PDB file of C-alpha atoms in Angstrom:
ATOM      1  CA  ASN A 158      -1.660 -10.577 -17.149  1.00 63.00           C
ATOM      2  CA  ALA A 159       1.515  -9.748 -15.198  1.00 75.00           C
ATOM      3  CA  GLY A 160       0.217  -6.559 -13.542  1.00 91.00           C
ATOM      4  CA  VAL A 161       3.201  -4.921 -11.532  1.00 94.00           C
ATOM      5  CA  THR A 162       6.527  -6.572 -11.479  1.00 94.00           C
ATOM      6  CA  GLN A 163       9.543  -5.955  -9.591  1.00 95.00           C
ATOM      7  CA  THR A 164      13.100  -7.135  -9.705  1.00 95.00           C
ATOM      8  CA  PRO A 165      15.227  -8.071  -7.743  1.00 96.00           C
ATOM      9  CA  LYS A 166      13.244  -9.919  -5.202  1.00 93.00           C
ATOM     10  CA  PHE A 167      15.959  -9.601  -2.631  1.00 95.00           C
ATOM     11  CA  ARG A 168      19.313  -7.742  -2.451  1.00 96.00           C
ATOM     12  CA  ILE A 169      22.081  -7.212  -0.011  1.00 97.00           C
ATOM     13  CA  LEU A 170      24.233  -4.126  -0.371  1.00 96.00           C
ATOM     14  CA  LYS A 171      27.163  -2.722   1.309  1.00 97.00           C
ATOM     15  CA  ILE A 172      27.439   0.755   2.784  1.00 97.00           C
ATOM     16  CA  GLY A 173      27.987   3.194  -0.160  1.00 96.00           C
ATOM     17  CA  GLN A 174      27.140   0.930  -3.090  1.00 97.00           C
ATOM     18  CA  SER A 175      24.287   1.889  -5.486  1.00 96.00           C
ATOM     19  CA  MET A 176      21.697   0.100  -7.303  1.00 96.00           C
ATOM     20  CA  THR A 177      18.471   0.299  -9.216  1.00 97.00           C
ATOM     21  CA  LEU A 178      15.088  -1.414  -8.220  1.00 98.00           C
ATOM     22  CA  GLN A 179      13.161  -2.092 -11.257  1.00 98.00           C
ATOM     23  CA  CYS A 180       9.403  -1.615 -11.634  1.00 97.00           C
ATOM     24  CA  ALA A 181       7.307  -2.394 -14.782  1.00 97.00           C
ATOM     25  CA  GLN A 182       3.614  -2.439 -15.335  1.00 96.00           C
ATOM     26  CA  ASP A 183       1.619  -3.845 -18.233  1.00 95.00           C
ATOM     27  CA  MET A 184      -1.701  -2.202 -17.533  1.00 94.00           C
ATOM     28  CA  ASN A 185      -1.098   0.914 -19.330  1.00 93.00           C
ATOM     29  CA  HIS A 186      -1.431   2.952 -16.155  1.00 93.00           C
ATOM     30  CA  ASN A 187      -0.437   6.580 -15.945  1.00 92.00           C
ATOM     31  CA  TYR A 188       0.566   6.871 -12.340  1.00 92.00           C
ATOM     32  CA  MET A 189       3.315   4.858 -10.770  1.00 94.00           C
ATOM     33  CA  TYR A 190       4.477   5.144  -7.159  1.00 94.00           C
ATOM     34  CA  TRP A 191       7.354   3.964  -5.210  1.00 96.00           C
ATOM     35  CA  TYR A 192       6.764   3.147  -1.427  1.00 95.00           C
ATOM     36  CA  ARG A 193       8.941   1.802   1.472  1.00 95.00           C
ATOM     37  CA  GLN A 194       7.802  -0.411   4.337  1.00 92.00           C
ATOM     38  CA  ASP A 195       9.590  -0.542   7.515  1.00 90.00           C
ATOM     39  CA  PRO A 196       9.133  -3.027  10.115  1.00 80.00           C
ATOM     40  CA  GLY A 197       5.911  -2.461  12.104  1.00 76.00           C
ATOM     41  CA  MET A 198       5.012   0.490   9.952  1.00 80.00           C
ATOM     42  CA  GLY A 199       2.829   1.213   7.027  1.00 82.00           C
ATOM     43  CA  LEU A 200       4.118   2.278   3.723  1.00 89.00           C
ATOM     44  CA  LYS A 201       5.685   5.689   3.231  1.00 91.00           C
ATOM     45  CA  LEU A 202       5.656   7.316  -0.450  1.00 91.00           C
ATOM     46  CA  ILE A 203       9.145   7.938  -1.797  1.00 94.00           C
ATOM     47  CA  TYR A 204       8.360   9.153  -5.184  1.00 94.00           C
ATOM     48  CA  TYR A 205       5.651   9.097  -7.669  1.00 93.00           C
ATOM     49  CA  SER A 206       5.068   9.748 -11.364  1.00 93.00           C
ATOM     50  CA  VAL A 207       1.987  11.029 -13.314  1.00 90.00           C
ATOM     51  CA  GLY A 208       3.333  10.057 -16.608  1.00 92.00           C
ATOM     52  CA  ALA A 209       6.278   9.576 -18.698  1.00 93.00           C
ATOM     53  CA  GLY A 210       8.778  12.182 -18.160  1.00 93.00           C
ATOM     54  CA  ILE A 211       7.132  13.627 -15.010  1.00 93.00           C
ATOM     55  CA  THR A 212       8.135  12.500 -11.362  1.00 94.00           C
ATOM     56  CA  ASP A 213       7.883  14.147  -7.985  1.00 91.00           C
ATOM     57  CA  LYS A 214       8.920  13.733  -4.556  1.00 91.00           C
ATOM     58  CA  GLY A 215       6.725  11.992  -2.030  1.00 89.00           C
ATOM     59  CA  GLU A 216       7.416  12.306   1.856  1.00 86.00           C
ATOM     60  CA  VAL A 217      10.670  10.317   2.161  1.00 93.00           C
ATOM     61  CA  PRO A 218      12.690  11.063  -1.041  1.00 95.00           C
ATOM     62  CA  ASN A 219      16.069  11.572   0.544  1.00 95.00           C
ATOM     63  CA  GLY A 220      18.713   9.141  -0.758  1.00 95.00           C
ATOM     64  CA  TYR A 221      16.579   8.149  -3.750  1.00 97.00           C
ATOM     65  CA  ASN A 222      16.209   9.077  -7.431  1.00 97.00           C
ATOM     66  CA  VAL A 223      13.805   8.082 -10.130  1.00 97.00           C
ATOM     67  CA  SER A 224      12.942   8.396 -13.682  1.00 95.00           C
ATOM     68  CA  ARG A 225      10.071   7.672 -16.024  1.00 96.00           C
ATOM     69  CA  SER A 226      11.123   7.386 -19.688  1.00 96.00           C
ATOM     70  CA  THR A 227       8.396   5.197 -20.615  1.00 96.00           C
ATOM     71  CA  THR A 228       4.784   4.610 -19.379  1.00 95.00           C
ATOM     72  CA  GLU A 229       5.663   0.801 -18.411  1.00 96.00           C
ATOM     73  CA  ASP A 230       8.795   1.366 -16.323  1.00 97.00           C
ATOM     74  CA  PHE A 231       9.643   3.489 -13.090  1.00 98.00           C
ATOM     75  CA  PRO A 232      13.023   2.447 -11.736  1.00 98.00           C
ATOM     76  CA  LEU A 233      14.062   3.593  -8.352  1.00 98.00           C
ATOM     77  CA  ARG A 234      17.757   4.409  -7.859  1.00 97.00           C
ATOM     78  CA  LEU A 235      19.809   4.336  -4.602  1.00 96.00           C
ATOM     79  CA  GLU A 236      23.154   6.184  -5.132  1.00 89.00           C
ATOM     80  CA  LEU A 237      24.905   5.719  -1.697  1.00 94.00           C
ATOM     81  CA  ALA A 238      23.397   3.054   0.326  1.00 95.00           C
ATOM     82  CA  ALA A 239      22.875   3.531   3.935  1.00 96.00           C
ATOM     83  CA  PRO A 240      21.704   1.146   6.726  1.00 95.00           C
ATOM     84  CA  SER A 241      18.720   3.335   7.080  1.00 95.00           C
ATOM     85  CA  GLN A 242      17.457   2.313   3.541  1.00 96.00           C
ATOM     86  CA  THR A 243      17.097  -1.024   4.752  1.00 96.00           C
ATOM     87  CA  SER A 244      13.461  -1.904   3.833  1.00 96.00           C
ATOM     88  CA  VAL A 245      11.166  -3.460   1.675  1.00 94.00           C
ATOM     89  CA  TYR A 246      10.297  -1.486  -1.442  1.00 96.00           C
ATOM     90  CA  PHE A 247       6.885  -1.607  -3.145  1.00 95.00           C
ATOM     91  CA  CYS A 248       6.201  -0.275  -6.740  1.00 96.00           C
ATOM     92  CA  ALA A 249       2.461   0.429  -7.451  1.00 94.00           C
ATOM     93  CA  SER A 250       0.416   1.783 -10.351  1.00 94.00           C
ATOM     94  CA  SER A 251      -2.989   3.304 -11.016  1.00 91.00           C
ATOM     95  CA  ARG A 252      -4.731   4.180 -14.097  1.00 89.00           C
ATOM     96  CA  LEU A 253      -5.333   7.793 -13.147  1.00 78.00           C
ATOM     97  CA  GLY A 254      -4.599   9.918 -10.198  1.00 72.00           C
ATOM     98  CA  ARG A 255      -8.309  10.476  -9.365  1.00 73.00           C
ATOM     99  CA  VAL A 256      -8.981   9.899  -5.585  1.00 69.00           C
ATOM    100  CA  GLN A 257     -11.167   6.825  -6.268  1.00 73.00           C
ATOM    101  CA  GLU A 258      -8.544   4.914  -8.357  1.00 81.00           C
ATOM    102  CA  THR A 259      -7.194   1.679  -6.838  1.00 87.00           C
ATOM    103  CA  GLN A 260      -3.333   1.372  -6.708  1.00 89.00           C
ATOM    104  CA  TYR A 261      -2.116  -2.066  -7.526  1.00 92.00           C
ATOM    105  CA  PHE A 262       1.170  -3.153  -5.872  1.00 93.00           C
ATOM    106  CA  GLY A 263       4.049  -5.243  -6.946  1.00 93.00           C
ATOM    107  CA  PRO A 264       5.453  -8.412  -4.855  1.00 91.00           C
ATOM    108  CA  GLY A 265       8.161  -5.987  -3.363  1.00 93.00           C
ATOM    109  CA  THR A 266      12.014  -5.877  -3.167  1.00 95.00           C
ATOM    110  CA  ARG A 267      13.600  -6.696   0.156  1.00 94.00           C
ATOM    111  CA  LEU A 268      16.694  -4.765   0.457  1.00 96.00           C
ATOM    112  CA  LEU A 269      19.511  -5.141   3.268  1.00 96.00           C
ATOM    113  CA  VAL A 270      22.126  -2.681   3.632  1.00 96.00           C
ATOM    114  CA  LEU A 271      25.105  -3.730   5.701  1.00 95.00           C
TER     115      LEU A 271
ATOM    116  CA  ALA B  77      -3.010  16.205   9.507  1.00 73.00           C
ATOM    117  CA  GLN B  78      -4.649  13.198   7.976  1.00 79.00           C
ATOM    118  CA  SER B  79      -4.073   9.906   9.445  1.00 87.00           C
ATOM    119  CA  VAL B  80      -4.969   6.301   9.905  1.00 92.00           C
ATOM    120  CA  ALA B  81      -5.099   4.247  12.989  1.00 94.00           C
ATOM    121  CA  GLN B  82      -5.279   0.566  13.332  1.00 96.00           C
ATOM    122  CA  PRO B  83      -5.418  -0.093  17.177  1.00 95.00           C
ATOM    123  CA  GLU B  84      -4.664  -3.699  17.256  1.00 95.00           C
ATOM    124  CA  ASP B  85      -1.313  -5.033  16.229  1.00 94.00           C
ATOM    125  CA  GLN B  86      -2.800  -8.496  16.282  1.00 97.00           C
ATOM    126  CA  VAL B  87      -6.185 -10.094  15.964  1.00 98.00           C
ATOM    127  CA  ASN B  88      -6.716 -13.863  17.127  1.00 97.00           C
ATOM    128  CA  VAL B  89      -9.996 -15.699  16.024  1.00 98.00           C
ATOM    129  CA  ALA B  90     -10.857 -19.243  15.622  1.00 98.00           C
ATOM    130  CA  GLU B  91     -11.737 -20.648  12.172  1.00 97.00           C
ATOM    131  CA  GLY B  92     -15.316 -20.366  11.309  1.00 97.00           C
ATOM    132  CA  ASN B  93     -15.827 -17.443  13.892  1.00 97.00           C
ATOM    133  CA  PRO B  94     -16.619 -13.770  12.638  1.00 97.00           C
ATOM    134  CA  LEU B  95     -13.644 -11.613  12.429  1.00 97.00           C
ATOM    135  CA  THR B  96     -13.318  -7.733  12.707  1.00 98.00           C
ATOM    136  CA  VAL B  97     -10.263  -5.751  12.109  1.00 98.00           C
ATOM    137  CA  LYS B  98     -10.414  -2.235  13.195  1.00 98.00           C
ATOM    138  CA  CYS B  99      -9.513   1.060  11.451  1.00 97.00           C
ATOM    139  CA  THR B 100     -10.285   4.707  12.289  1.00 97.00           C
ATOM    140  CA  TYR B 101      -9.373   7.730  10.255  1.00 94.00           C
ATOM    141  CA  SER B 102      -8.836  11.569  10.293  1.00 91.00           C
ATOM    142  CA  VAL B 103      -9.103  13.454   7.208  1.00 84.00           C
ATOM    143  CA  SER B 104     -10.279  16.851   6.034  1.00 79.00           C
ATOM    144  CA  GLY B 105     -13.226  16.500   3.725  1.00 78.00           C
ATOM    145  CA  ASN B 106     -14.670  13.244   2.496  1.00 80.00           C
ATOM    146  CA  PRO B 107     -12.730  10.054   3.079  1.00 86.00           C
ATOM    147  CA  TYR B 108     -11.561   7.496   0.457  1.00 88.00           C
ATOM    148  CA  LEU B 109     -10.795   4.435   2.294  1.00 93.00           C
ATOM    149  CA  PHE B 110      -9.096   1.301   1.249  1.00 94.00           C
ATOM    150  CA  TRP B 111      -8.264  -2.037   2.678  1.00 96.00           C
ATOM    151  CA  TYR B 112      -5.352  -4.180   1.502  1.00 95.00           C
ATOM    152  CA  VAL B 113      -3.921  -7.663   2.561  1.00 95.00           C
ATOM    153  CA  GLN B 114      -0.419  -8.759   2.688  1.00 91.00           C
ATOM    154  CA  TYR B 115       0.472 -12.384   2.545  1.00 89.00           C
ATOM    155  CA  PRO B 116       3.857 -13.515   3.671  1.00 82.00           C
ATOM    156  CA  ASN B 117       6.805 -12.425   1.215  1.00 74.00           C
ATOM    157  CA  ARG B 118       3.999 -11.046  -1.094  1.00 78.00           C
ATOM    158  CA  GLY B 119       3.052  -7.644  -2.321  1.00 82.00           C
ATOM    159  CA  LEU B 120      -0.180  -5.741  -1.113  1.00 88.00           C
ATOM    160  CA  GLN B 121      -3.470  -7.123  -2.635  1.00 91.00           C
ATOM    161  CA  PHE B 122      -6.374  -4.604  -3.014  1.00 92.00           C
ATOM    162  CA  LEU B 123      -9.563  -6.054  -0.973  1.00 95.00           C
ATOM    163  CA  LEU B 124     -12.108  -3.150  -1.014  1.00 95.00           C
ATOM    164  CA  LYS B 125     -12.897   0.567  -0.950  1.00 93.00           C
ATOM    165  CA  TYR B 126     -15.199   3.132  -0.005  1.00 93.00           C
ATOM    166  CA  ILE B 127     -15.620   6.161  -2.191  1.00 87.00           C
ATOM    167  CA  THR B 128     -19.364   7.123  -1.761  1.00 83.00           C
ATOM    168  CA  GLY B 129     -22.750   5.398  -1.310  1.00 85.00           C
ATOM    169  CA  ASP B 130     -23.748   2.397   0.842  1.00 89.00           C
ATOM    170  CA  ASN B 131     -21.976   2.339   4.041  1.00 92.00           C
ATOM    171  CA  LEU B 132     -21.364  -1.515   3.573  1.00 95.00           C
ATOM    172  CA  VAL B 133     -18.828  -2.326   1.023  1.00 95.00           C
ATOM    173  CA  LYS B 134     -18.034  -5.796  -0.190  1.00 95.00           C
ATOM    174  CA  GLY B 135     -14.875  -6.851  -1.388  1.00 94.00           C
ATOM    175  CA  SER B 136     -12.780  -9.865  -2.312  1.00 90.00           C
ATOM    176  CA  TYR B 137     -12.591 -13.417  -0.601  1.00 91.00           C
ATOM    177  CA  GLY B 138     -15.683 -12.682   1.296  1.00 95.00           C
ATOM    178  CA  PHE B 139     -14.618  -9.554   3.111  1.00 97.00           C
ATOM    179  CA  GLU B 140     -16.719  -6.614   3.698  1.00 97.00           C
ATOM    180  CA  ALA B 141     -16.163  -3.164   5.506  1.00 97.00           C
ATOM    181  CA  GLU B 142     -18.534  -0.863   7.344  1.00 96.00           C
ATOM    182  CA  PHE B 143     -17.996   2.902   6.894  1.00 95.00           C
ATOM    183  CA  ASN B 144     -19.137   4.855   9.926  1.00 95.00           C
ATOM    184  CA  LYS B 145     -18.873   8.631   9.425  1.00 92.00           C
ATOM    185  CA  SER B 146     -19.851   9.506  13.079  1.00 93.00           C
ATOM    186  CA  GLN B 147     -17.346   7.173  14.474  1.00 95.00           C
ATOM    187  CA  THR B 148     -14.757   7.765  11.673  1.00 94.00           C
ATOM    188  CA  SER B 149     -14.285   4.221  11.286  1.00 96.00           C
ATOM    189  CA  PHE B 150     -13.977   1.713   8.493  1.00 97.00           C
ATOM    190  CA  HIS B 151     -13.858  -1.811  10.186  1.00 98.00           C
ATOM    191  CA  LEU B 152     -12.997  -4.820   8.074  1.00 98.00           C
ATOM    192  CA  LYS B 153     -15.329  -7.790   8.616  1.00 98.00           C
ATOM    193  CA  LYS B 154     -15.929 -11.316   7.575  1.00 97.00           C
ATOM    194  CA  PRO B 155     -18.577 -13.550   8.740  1.00 97.00           C
ATOM    195  CA  SER B 156     -16.712 -16.883   8.978  1.00 97.00           C
ATOM    196  CA  ALA B 157     -12.882 -16.629   9.194  1.00 97.00           C
ATOM    197  CA  LEU B 158     -10.679 -19.189   7.408  1.00 97.00           C
ATOM    198  CA  VAL B 159      -7.209 -20.228   8.255  1.00 96.00           C
ATOM    199  CA  SER B 160      -6.000 -18.848   4.921  1.00 95.00           C
ATOM    200  CA  ASP B 161      -7.148 -15.487   5.957  1.00 96.00           C
ATOM    201  CA  SER B 162      -4.279 -15.273   8.282  1.00 96.00           C
ATOM    202  CA  ALA B 163      -2.218 -12.273   6.982  1.00 96.00           C
ATOM    203  CA  LEU B 164      -1.284  -8.661   7.464  1.00 94.00           C
ATOM    204  CA  TYR B 165      -3.959  -6.316   6.771  1.00 96.00           C
ATOM    205  CA  PHE B 166      -3.603  -2.648   6.050  1.00 95.00           C
ATOM    206  CA  CYS B 167      -6.237   0.192   6.060  1.00 96.00           C
ATOM    207  CA  ALA B 168      -5.381   3.258   4.038  1.00 93.00           C
ATOM    208  CA  VAL B 169      -6.962   6.661   3.198  1.00 90.00           C
ATOM    209  CA  ARG B 170      -6.339   8.804   0.223  1.00 84.00           C
ATOM    210  CA  ASP B 171      -4.268  11.861   0.920  1.00 72.00           C
ATOM    211  CA  MET B 172      -6.145  14.846  -0.163  1.00 66.00           C
ATOM    212  CA  GLU B 173      -3.712  17.513   1.088  1.00 63.00           C
ATOM    213  CA  MET B 174      -0.812  16.852  -1.423  1.00 56.00           C
ATOM    214  CA  ASP B 175      -1.539  18.310  -4.630  1.00 55.00           C
ATOM    215  CA  SER B 176      -1.476  15.624  -7.549  1.00 50.00           C
ATOM    216  CA  SER B 177      -0.052  12.806  -5.929  1.00 55.00           C
ATOM    217  CA  TYR B 178      -3.060  11.445  -4.397  1.00 65.00           C
ATOM    218  CA  LYS B 179      -0.963   9.094  -2.247  1.00 76.00           C
ATOM    219  CA  LEU B 180      -2.224   6.678  -0.006  1.00 84.00           C
ATOM    220  CA  ILE B 181      -1.643   7.134   3.800  1.00 87.00           C
ATOM    221  CA  PHE B 182      -1.360   3.790   5.565  1.00 90.00           C
ATOM    222  CA  GLY B 183      -2.166   2.427   8.838  1.00 93.00           C
ATOM    223  CA  SER B 184       0.602   0.318  10.804  1.00 91.00           C
ATOM    224  CA  GLY B 185      -1.066  -2.922  10.054  1.00 93.00           C
ATOM    225  CA  THR B 186      -2.993  -5.499  11.889  1.00 96.00           C
ATOM    226  CA  ARG B 187      -1.820  -9.178  11.943  1.00 95.00           C
ATOM    227  CA  LEU B 188      -4.776 -11.547  11.759  1.00 97.00           C
ATOM    228  CA  LEU B 189      -4.141 -15.016  13.096  1.00 97.00           C
ATOM    229  CA  VAL B 190      -6.890 -17.529  12.278  1.00 97.00           C
ATOM    230  CA  ARG B 191      -6.511 -20.765  14.402  1.00 96.00           C
ATOM    231  CA  PRO B 192      -7.750 -24.132  13.227  1.00 95.00           C
TER     232      PRO B 192
END
């Protein structure tokens, strides 16, 4: 059982380049989330999705876009990379959005923007 | 505003000794609290959660956490530390103020170092 998978593991971007961070889960979870983790900080929510075709902004959405065409996949798009987007990105999923639900995290993508 | 605080950046303990990683929270309404562990170059792994019921919650790898409502704390504990417990630990609380998202609010993390 793979759980939540993310690709790539590490990427270096030049300022202004674009890329897509991939996230997939095989647990048939409805809810999916993207967080970023900056050094010495906790995780902050970028975007989330409550199901296929439905997405919404978290607390730090600027500079990012998402889509959810299937239950399994939740890619995160960076259109014009900026040094401030240097971070570790984690995708997570939960079966439902109820408050007691556990979120399960992928291994992360480390992004460096130079 | 809802928040989680982990007052210690690092906790050092000798192998075999008990360990405590501290967490305090501030929420409106009932708290839903979680502990995650992050090993180097790995994602976050769920350890345990408090939803309701017994104040002492048991989780993975021999960890437990004690919920204390009067002190608004949810400290992570283990009776006997292992070197392999060395990792970054995050406390989190469910955000009840954002409609629908139920996002987690994370503390800044505490690095646990268990020396042989």
